[in-house]
Short mmCIF file of C-alpha atoms and ligand atoms in Angstrom, two decimals:
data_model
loop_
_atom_site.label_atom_id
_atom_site.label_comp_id
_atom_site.label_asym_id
_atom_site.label_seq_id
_atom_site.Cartn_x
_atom_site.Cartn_y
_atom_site.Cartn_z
CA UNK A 1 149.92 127.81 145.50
CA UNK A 2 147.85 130.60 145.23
CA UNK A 3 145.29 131.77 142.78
CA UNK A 4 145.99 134.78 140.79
CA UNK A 5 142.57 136.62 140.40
CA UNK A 6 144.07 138.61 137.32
CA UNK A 7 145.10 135.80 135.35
CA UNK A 8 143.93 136.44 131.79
CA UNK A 9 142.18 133.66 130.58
CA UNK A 10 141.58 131.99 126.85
CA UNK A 11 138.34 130.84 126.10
CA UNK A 12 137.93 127.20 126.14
CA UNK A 13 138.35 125.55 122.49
CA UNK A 14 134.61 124.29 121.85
CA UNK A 15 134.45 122.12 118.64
CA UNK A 16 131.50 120.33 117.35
CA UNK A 17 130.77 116.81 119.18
CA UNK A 18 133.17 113.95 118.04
CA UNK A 19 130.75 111.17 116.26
CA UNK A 20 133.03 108.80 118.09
CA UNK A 21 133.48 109.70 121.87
CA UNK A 22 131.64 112.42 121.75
CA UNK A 23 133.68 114.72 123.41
CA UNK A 24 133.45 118.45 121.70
CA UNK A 25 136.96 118.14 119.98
CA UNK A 26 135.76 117.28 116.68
CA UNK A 27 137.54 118.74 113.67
CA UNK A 28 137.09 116.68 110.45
CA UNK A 29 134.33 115.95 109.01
CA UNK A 30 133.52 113.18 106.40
CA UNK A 31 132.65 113.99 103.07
CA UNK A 32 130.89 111.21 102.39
CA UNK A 33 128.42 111.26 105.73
CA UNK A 34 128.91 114.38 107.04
CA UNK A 35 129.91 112.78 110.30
CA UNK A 36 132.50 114.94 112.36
CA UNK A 37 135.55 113.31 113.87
CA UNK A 38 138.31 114.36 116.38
CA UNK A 39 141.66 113.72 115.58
CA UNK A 40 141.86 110.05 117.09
CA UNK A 41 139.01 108.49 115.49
CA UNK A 42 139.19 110.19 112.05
CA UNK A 43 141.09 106.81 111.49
CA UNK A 44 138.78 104.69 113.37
CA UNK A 45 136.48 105.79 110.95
CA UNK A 46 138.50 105.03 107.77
CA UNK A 47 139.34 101.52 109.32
CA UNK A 48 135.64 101.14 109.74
CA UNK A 49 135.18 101.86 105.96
CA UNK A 50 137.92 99.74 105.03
CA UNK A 51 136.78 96.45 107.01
CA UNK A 52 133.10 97.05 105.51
CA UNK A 53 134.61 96.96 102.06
CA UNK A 54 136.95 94.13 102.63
CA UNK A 55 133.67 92.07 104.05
CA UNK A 56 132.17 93.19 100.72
CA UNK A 57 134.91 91.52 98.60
CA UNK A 58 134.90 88.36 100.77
CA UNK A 59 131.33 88.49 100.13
CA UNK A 60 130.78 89.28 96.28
CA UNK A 61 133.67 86.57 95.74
CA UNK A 62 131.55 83.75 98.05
CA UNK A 63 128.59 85.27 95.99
CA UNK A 64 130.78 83.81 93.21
CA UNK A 65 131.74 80.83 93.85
CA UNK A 66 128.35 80.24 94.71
CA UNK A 67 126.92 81.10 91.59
CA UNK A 68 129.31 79.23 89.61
CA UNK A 69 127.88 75.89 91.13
CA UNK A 70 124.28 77.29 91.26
CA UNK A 71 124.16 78.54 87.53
CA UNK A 72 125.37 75.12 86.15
CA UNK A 73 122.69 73.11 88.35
CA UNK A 74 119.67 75.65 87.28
CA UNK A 75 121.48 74.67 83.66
CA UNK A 76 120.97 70.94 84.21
CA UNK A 77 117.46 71.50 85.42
CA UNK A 78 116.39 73.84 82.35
CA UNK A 79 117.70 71.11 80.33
CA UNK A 80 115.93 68.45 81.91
CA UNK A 81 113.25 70.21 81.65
CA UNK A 82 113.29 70.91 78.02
CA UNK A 83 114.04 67.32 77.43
CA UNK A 84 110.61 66.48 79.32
CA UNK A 85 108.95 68.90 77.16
CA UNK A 86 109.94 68.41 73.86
CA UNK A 87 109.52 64.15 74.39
CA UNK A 88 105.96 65.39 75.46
CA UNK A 89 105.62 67.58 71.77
CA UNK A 90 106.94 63.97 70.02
CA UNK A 91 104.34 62.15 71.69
CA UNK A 92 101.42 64.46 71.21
CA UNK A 93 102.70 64.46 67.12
CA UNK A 94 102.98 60.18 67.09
CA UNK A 95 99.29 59.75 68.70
CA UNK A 96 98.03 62.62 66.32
CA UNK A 97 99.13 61.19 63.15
CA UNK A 98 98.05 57.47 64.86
CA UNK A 99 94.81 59.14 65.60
CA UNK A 100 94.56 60.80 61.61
CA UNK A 101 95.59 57.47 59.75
CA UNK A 102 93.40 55.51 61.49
CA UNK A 103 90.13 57.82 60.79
CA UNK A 104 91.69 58.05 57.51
CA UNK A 105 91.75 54.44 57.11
CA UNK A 106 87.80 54.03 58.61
CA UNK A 107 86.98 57.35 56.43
CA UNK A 108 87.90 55.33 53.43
CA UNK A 109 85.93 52.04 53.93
CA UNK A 110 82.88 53.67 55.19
CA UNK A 111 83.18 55.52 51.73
CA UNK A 112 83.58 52.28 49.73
CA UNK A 113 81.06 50.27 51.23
CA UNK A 114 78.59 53.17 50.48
CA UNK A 115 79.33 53.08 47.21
CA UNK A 116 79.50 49.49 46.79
CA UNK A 117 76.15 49.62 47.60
CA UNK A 118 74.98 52.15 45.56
CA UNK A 119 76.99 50.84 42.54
CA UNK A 120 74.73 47.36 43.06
CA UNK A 121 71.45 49.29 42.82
CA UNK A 122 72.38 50.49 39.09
CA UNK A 123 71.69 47.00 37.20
CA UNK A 124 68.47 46.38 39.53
CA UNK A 125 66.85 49.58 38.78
CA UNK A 126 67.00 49.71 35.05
CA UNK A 127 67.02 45.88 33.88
CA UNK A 128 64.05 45.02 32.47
CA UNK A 129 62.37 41.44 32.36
CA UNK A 130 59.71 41.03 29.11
CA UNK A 131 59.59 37.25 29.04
CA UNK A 132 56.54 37.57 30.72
CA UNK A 133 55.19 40.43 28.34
CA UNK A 134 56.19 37.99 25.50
CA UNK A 135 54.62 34.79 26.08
CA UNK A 136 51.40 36.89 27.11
CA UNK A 137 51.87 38.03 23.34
CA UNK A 138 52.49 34.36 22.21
CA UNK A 139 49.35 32.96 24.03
CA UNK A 140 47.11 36.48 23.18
CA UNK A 141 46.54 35.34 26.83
CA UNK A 142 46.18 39.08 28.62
CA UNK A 143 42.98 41.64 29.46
CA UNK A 144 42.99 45.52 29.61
CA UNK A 145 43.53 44.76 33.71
CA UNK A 146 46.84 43.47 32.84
CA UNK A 147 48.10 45.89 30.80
CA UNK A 148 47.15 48.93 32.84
CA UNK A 149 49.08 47.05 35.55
CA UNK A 150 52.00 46.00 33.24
CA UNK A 151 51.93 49.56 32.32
CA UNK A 152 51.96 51.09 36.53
CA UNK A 153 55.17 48.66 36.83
CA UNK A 154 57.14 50.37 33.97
CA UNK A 155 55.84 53.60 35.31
CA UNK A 156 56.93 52.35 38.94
CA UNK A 157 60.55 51.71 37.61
CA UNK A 158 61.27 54.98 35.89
CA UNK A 159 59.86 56.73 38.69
CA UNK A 160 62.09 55.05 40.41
CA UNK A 161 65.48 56.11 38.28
CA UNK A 162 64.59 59.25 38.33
CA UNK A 163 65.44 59.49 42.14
CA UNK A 164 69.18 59.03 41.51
CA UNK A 165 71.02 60.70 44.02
CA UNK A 166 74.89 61.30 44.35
CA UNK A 167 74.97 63.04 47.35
CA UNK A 168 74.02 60.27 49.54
CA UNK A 169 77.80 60.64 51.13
CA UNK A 170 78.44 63.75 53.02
CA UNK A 171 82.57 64.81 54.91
CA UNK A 172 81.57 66.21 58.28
CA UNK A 173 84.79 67.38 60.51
CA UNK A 174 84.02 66.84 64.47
CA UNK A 175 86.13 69.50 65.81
CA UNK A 176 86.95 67.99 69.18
CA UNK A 177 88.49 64.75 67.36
CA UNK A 178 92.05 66.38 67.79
CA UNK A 179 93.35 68.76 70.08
CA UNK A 180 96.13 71.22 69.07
CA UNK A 181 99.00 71.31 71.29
CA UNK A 182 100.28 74.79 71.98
CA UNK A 183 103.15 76.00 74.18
CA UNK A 184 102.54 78.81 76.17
CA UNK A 185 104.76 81.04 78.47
CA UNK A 186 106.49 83.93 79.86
CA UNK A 187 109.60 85.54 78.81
CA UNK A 188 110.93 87.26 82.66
CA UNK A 189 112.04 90.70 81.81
CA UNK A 190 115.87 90.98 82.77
CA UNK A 191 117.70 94.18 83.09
CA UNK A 192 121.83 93.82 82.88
CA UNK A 193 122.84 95.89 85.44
CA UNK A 194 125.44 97.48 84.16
CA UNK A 195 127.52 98.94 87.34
CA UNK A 196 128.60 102.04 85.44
CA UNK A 197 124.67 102.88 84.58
CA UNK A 198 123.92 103.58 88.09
CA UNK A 199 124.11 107.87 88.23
CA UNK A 200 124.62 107.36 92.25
CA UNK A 201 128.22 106.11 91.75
CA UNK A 202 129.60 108.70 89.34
CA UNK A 203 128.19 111.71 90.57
CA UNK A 204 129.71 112.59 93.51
CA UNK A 205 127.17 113.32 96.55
CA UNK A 206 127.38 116.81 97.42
CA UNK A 207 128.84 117.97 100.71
CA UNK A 208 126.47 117.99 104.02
CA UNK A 209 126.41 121.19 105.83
CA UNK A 210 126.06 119.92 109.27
CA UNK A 211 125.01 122.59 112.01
CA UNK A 212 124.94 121.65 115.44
CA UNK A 213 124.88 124.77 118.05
CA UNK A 214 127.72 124.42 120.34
CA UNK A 215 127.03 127.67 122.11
CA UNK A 216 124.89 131.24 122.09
CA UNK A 217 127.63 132.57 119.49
CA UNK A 218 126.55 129.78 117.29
CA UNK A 219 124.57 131.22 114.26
CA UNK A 220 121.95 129.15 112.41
CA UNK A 221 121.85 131.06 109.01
CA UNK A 222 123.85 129.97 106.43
CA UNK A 223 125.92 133.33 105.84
CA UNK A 224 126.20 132.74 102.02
CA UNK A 225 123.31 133.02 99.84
CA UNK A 226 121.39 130.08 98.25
CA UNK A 227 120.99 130.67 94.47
CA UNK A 228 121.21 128.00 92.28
CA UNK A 229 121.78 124.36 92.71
CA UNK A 230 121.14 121.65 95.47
CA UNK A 231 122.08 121.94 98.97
CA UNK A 232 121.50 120.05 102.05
CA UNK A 233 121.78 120.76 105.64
CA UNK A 234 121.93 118.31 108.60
CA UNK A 235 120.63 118.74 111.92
CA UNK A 236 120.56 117.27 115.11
CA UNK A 237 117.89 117.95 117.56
CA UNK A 238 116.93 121.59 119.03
CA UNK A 239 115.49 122.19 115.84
CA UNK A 240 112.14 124.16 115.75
CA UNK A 241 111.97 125.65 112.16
CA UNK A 242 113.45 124.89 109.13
CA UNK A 243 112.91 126.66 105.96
CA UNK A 244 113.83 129.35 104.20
CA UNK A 245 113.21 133.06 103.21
CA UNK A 246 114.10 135.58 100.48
CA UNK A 247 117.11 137.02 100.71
CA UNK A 248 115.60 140.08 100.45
CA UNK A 249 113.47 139.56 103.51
CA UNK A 250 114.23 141.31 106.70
CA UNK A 251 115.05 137.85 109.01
CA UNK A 252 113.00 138.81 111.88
CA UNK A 253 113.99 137.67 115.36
CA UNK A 254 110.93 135.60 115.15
CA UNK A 255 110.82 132.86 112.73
CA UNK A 256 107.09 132.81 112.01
CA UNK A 257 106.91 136.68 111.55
CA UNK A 258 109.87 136.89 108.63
CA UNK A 259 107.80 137.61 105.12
CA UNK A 260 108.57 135.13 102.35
CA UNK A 261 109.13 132.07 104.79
CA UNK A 262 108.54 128.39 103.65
CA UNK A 263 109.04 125.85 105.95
CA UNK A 264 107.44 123.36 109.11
CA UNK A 265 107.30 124.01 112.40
CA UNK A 266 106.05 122.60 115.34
CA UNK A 267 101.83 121.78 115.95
CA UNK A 268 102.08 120.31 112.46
CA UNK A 269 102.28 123.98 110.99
CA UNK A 270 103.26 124.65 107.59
CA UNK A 271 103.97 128.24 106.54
CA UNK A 272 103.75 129.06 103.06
CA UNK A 273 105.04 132.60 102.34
CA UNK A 274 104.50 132.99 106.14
CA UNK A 275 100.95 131.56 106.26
CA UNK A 276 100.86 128.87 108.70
CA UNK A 277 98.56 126.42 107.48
CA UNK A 278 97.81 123.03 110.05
CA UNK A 279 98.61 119.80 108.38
CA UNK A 280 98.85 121.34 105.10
CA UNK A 281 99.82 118.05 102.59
CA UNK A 282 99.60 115.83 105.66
CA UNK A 283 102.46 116.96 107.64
CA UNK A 284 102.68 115.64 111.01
CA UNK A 285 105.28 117.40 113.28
CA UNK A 286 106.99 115.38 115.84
CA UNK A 287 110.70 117.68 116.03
CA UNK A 288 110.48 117.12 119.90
CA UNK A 289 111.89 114.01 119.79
CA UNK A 290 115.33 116.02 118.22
CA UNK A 291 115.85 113.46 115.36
CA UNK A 292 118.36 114.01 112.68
CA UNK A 293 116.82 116.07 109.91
CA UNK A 294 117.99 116.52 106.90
CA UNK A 295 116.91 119.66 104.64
CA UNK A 296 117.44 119.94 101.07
CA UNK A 297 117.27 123.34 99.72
CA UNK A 298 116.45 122.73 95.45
CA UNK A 299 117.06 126.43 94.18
CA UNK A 300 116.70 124.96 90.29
CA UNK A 301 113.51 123.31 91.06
CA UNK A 302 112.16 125.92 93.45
CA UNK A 303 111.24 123.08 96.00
CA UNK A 304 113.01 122.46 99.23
CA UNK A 305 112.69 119.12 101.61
CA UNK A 306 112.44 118.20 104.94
CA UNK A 307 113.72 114.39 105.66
CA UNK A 308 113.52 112.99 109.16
CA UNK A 309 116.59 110.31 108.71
CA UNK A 310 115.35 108.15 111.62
CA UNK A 311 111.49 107.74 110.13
CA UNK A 312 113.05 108.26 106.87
CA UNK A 313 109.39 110.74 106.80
CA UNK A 314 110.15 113.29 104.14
CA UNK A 315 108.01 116.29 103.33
CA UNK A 316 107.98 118.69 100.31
CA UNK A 317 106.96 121.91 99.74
CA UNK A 318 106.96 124.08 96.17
CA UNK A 319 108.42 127.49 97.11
CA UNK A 320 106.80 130.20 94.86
CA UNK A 321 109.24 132.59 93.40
CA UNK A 322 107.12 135.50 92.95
CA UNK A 323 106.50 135.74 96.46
CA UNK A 324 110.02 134.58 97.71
CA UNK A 325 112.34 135.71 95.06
CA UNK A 326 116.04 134.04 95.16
CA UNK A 327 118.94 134.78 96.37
CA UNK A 328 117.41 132.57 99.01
CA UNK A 329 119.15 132.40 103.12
CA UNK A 330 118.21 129.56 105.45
CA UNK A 331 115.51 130.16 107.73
CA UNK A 332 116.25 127.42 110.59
CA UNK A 333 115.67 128.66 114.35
CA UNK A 334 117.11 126.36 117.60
CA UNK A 335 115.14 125.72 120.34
CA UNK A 336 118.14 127.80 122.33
CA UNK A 337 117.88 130.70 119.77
CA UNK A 338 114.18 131.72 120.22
CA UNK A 339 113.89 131.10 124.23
CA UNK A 340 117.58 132.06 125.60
ZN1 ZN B 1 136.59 111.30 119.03
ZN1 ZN B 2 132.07 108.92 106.72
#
């Protein structure tokens, strides 16, 4: 066999790297994680899906079961509970009311033998005993001496009526006698989660551009022209800028140099409408390790985001429309595209 020099050859069939085997023959790609597939394992993939969800309904159902038994013994022990609770409410009331009749009852005959006593004084205050007076009449028997002392007795006596008092009883409450029983406690917010509440599971997540650079011919920008809504863009490794630009901005060869740009670079730069600013809102740069990055370009909100899905380290930076107008185009350079 020999070699025919003038053979006219195709050029090899380069697809982005299978997620699977990794072998550059990948030609789906997942709408739900953006991962690309070759032929082959585009079902290994789906089977993978399918055995995660079928250990989810093994495990919701055990979750079930398990609940079931667990619901009615928290049930039993609420109840107990209660029961403990309320039998300690009935006691507190019975030694109360024990506690009330029986001052009641002491209340009462300290009040009665008080004014037994006082009712007794009446007939020895104001009784008066002349005999005495009268035989001294009888006999003429008496001097001035013993009238001027008959006459301080008498004087004695009324005196003596005349400090009737009522008030010699007084109530007085001693606050401490009985304590109040109060319940106390706290009501645990609970929020029904209602499955169909949840915005994640009805709106559908929006397609991931990936880009991975296969070759030279592979270009970076994003042909189209961002303009409204959300978009995201996935990367893997080789990155050294992502951002973006004005439409309306001449894309220089050199990232750094295109007017309008917003975006992080390397040395923990930031360049805001191609300032580069170090650190600016604490950004740390570490794109040498070539982590999967994940930018999110907000054209409603004017903001875009830069998400490092292995630190899950996201930055954000407010894109100012007066100095980069939209349309906007992605402004993300590979390592390969600025040193060939
Ligand atoms: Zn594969
Ligand atoms: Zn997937």
């Amino acid at each position: 066999m020999t070699t025919n020099s003038n053979v006219w050859a195709f050029p090899e069939a380069l697809c982005p790297d299978c997620s699977t085997c990794n072998k550059p023959i990948g030609v789906y790609q997942c709408i739900g994680c953006g991962k690309i597939f070759c032929s082959r394992d585009t079902a290994g993939h789906r089977q993978l899906l399918r055995s995660e969800l079928h250990e989810l309904i093994h495990e919701s159902e055990q979750w079930n079961n398990y609940w079931h038994e667990e619901a009615r013994r928290r049930q039993k022990v609420l109840k107990t509970k209660q029961e403990n609770i309320y039998q300690q409410i009935d006691d507190w009331e019975l030694q109360a009311i024990a506690k009330i009749k029986q001052a009641s009852a002491e209340a009462r005959e300290n009040t009665r033998r008080l004014f037994e006593h006082h009712y007794n004084l009446l007939p020895k205050w104001t009784l008066l005993d002349v005999s005495a007076l009268r035989r001294a009449m009888e006999t003429d028997g008496f001097l001035e001496t013993h009238l001027s002392k008959w006459k301080i007795q008498l004087q004695r006596l009324k005196g003596k009526i005349n400090t009737f008092i009522t008030d010699f009883i007084r109530l007085r409450m001693v606050d401490s006698f009985l304590s109040k029983l109060v319940i106390d406690g706290e009501y645990t917010a609970y929020e029904a989660i209602e499955p169909n509440e949840d915005p994640d599971t009805e709106v559908l997540v929006p397609p991931v551009h990936l880009m991975v650079p296969i070759d030279g011919d592979f270009t970076p920008y994003n042909d189209g022209e961002l303009k409204t809504g959300i978009h995201h863009f996935r990367y893997k490794s080789k990155c050294i800028f992502f951002g973006v630009a004005s439409k309306k901005a001449n894309i220089d060869k050199d990232p750094w140099n295109t007017p309008s740009t917003y975006g992080w670079t390397g040395d923990d730069l930031v360049y805001l409408n191609a300032n580069p600013i170090q650190g600016y809102d604490g950004y740390r740069s570490n794109l040498e390790l070539g982590d999967t990055y994940l930018l999110t370009v907000d054209c409603d909100h004017k903001v875009i985001r830069l998400t490092n899905e292995r630190t899950n380290e996201a930055h954000v930076l407010d894109v100012d429309p007066t100095k980069c107008p939209l349309p906007w185009q992605l402004n993300v350079r590979f390592l390969d595209h600025v040193q060939p």
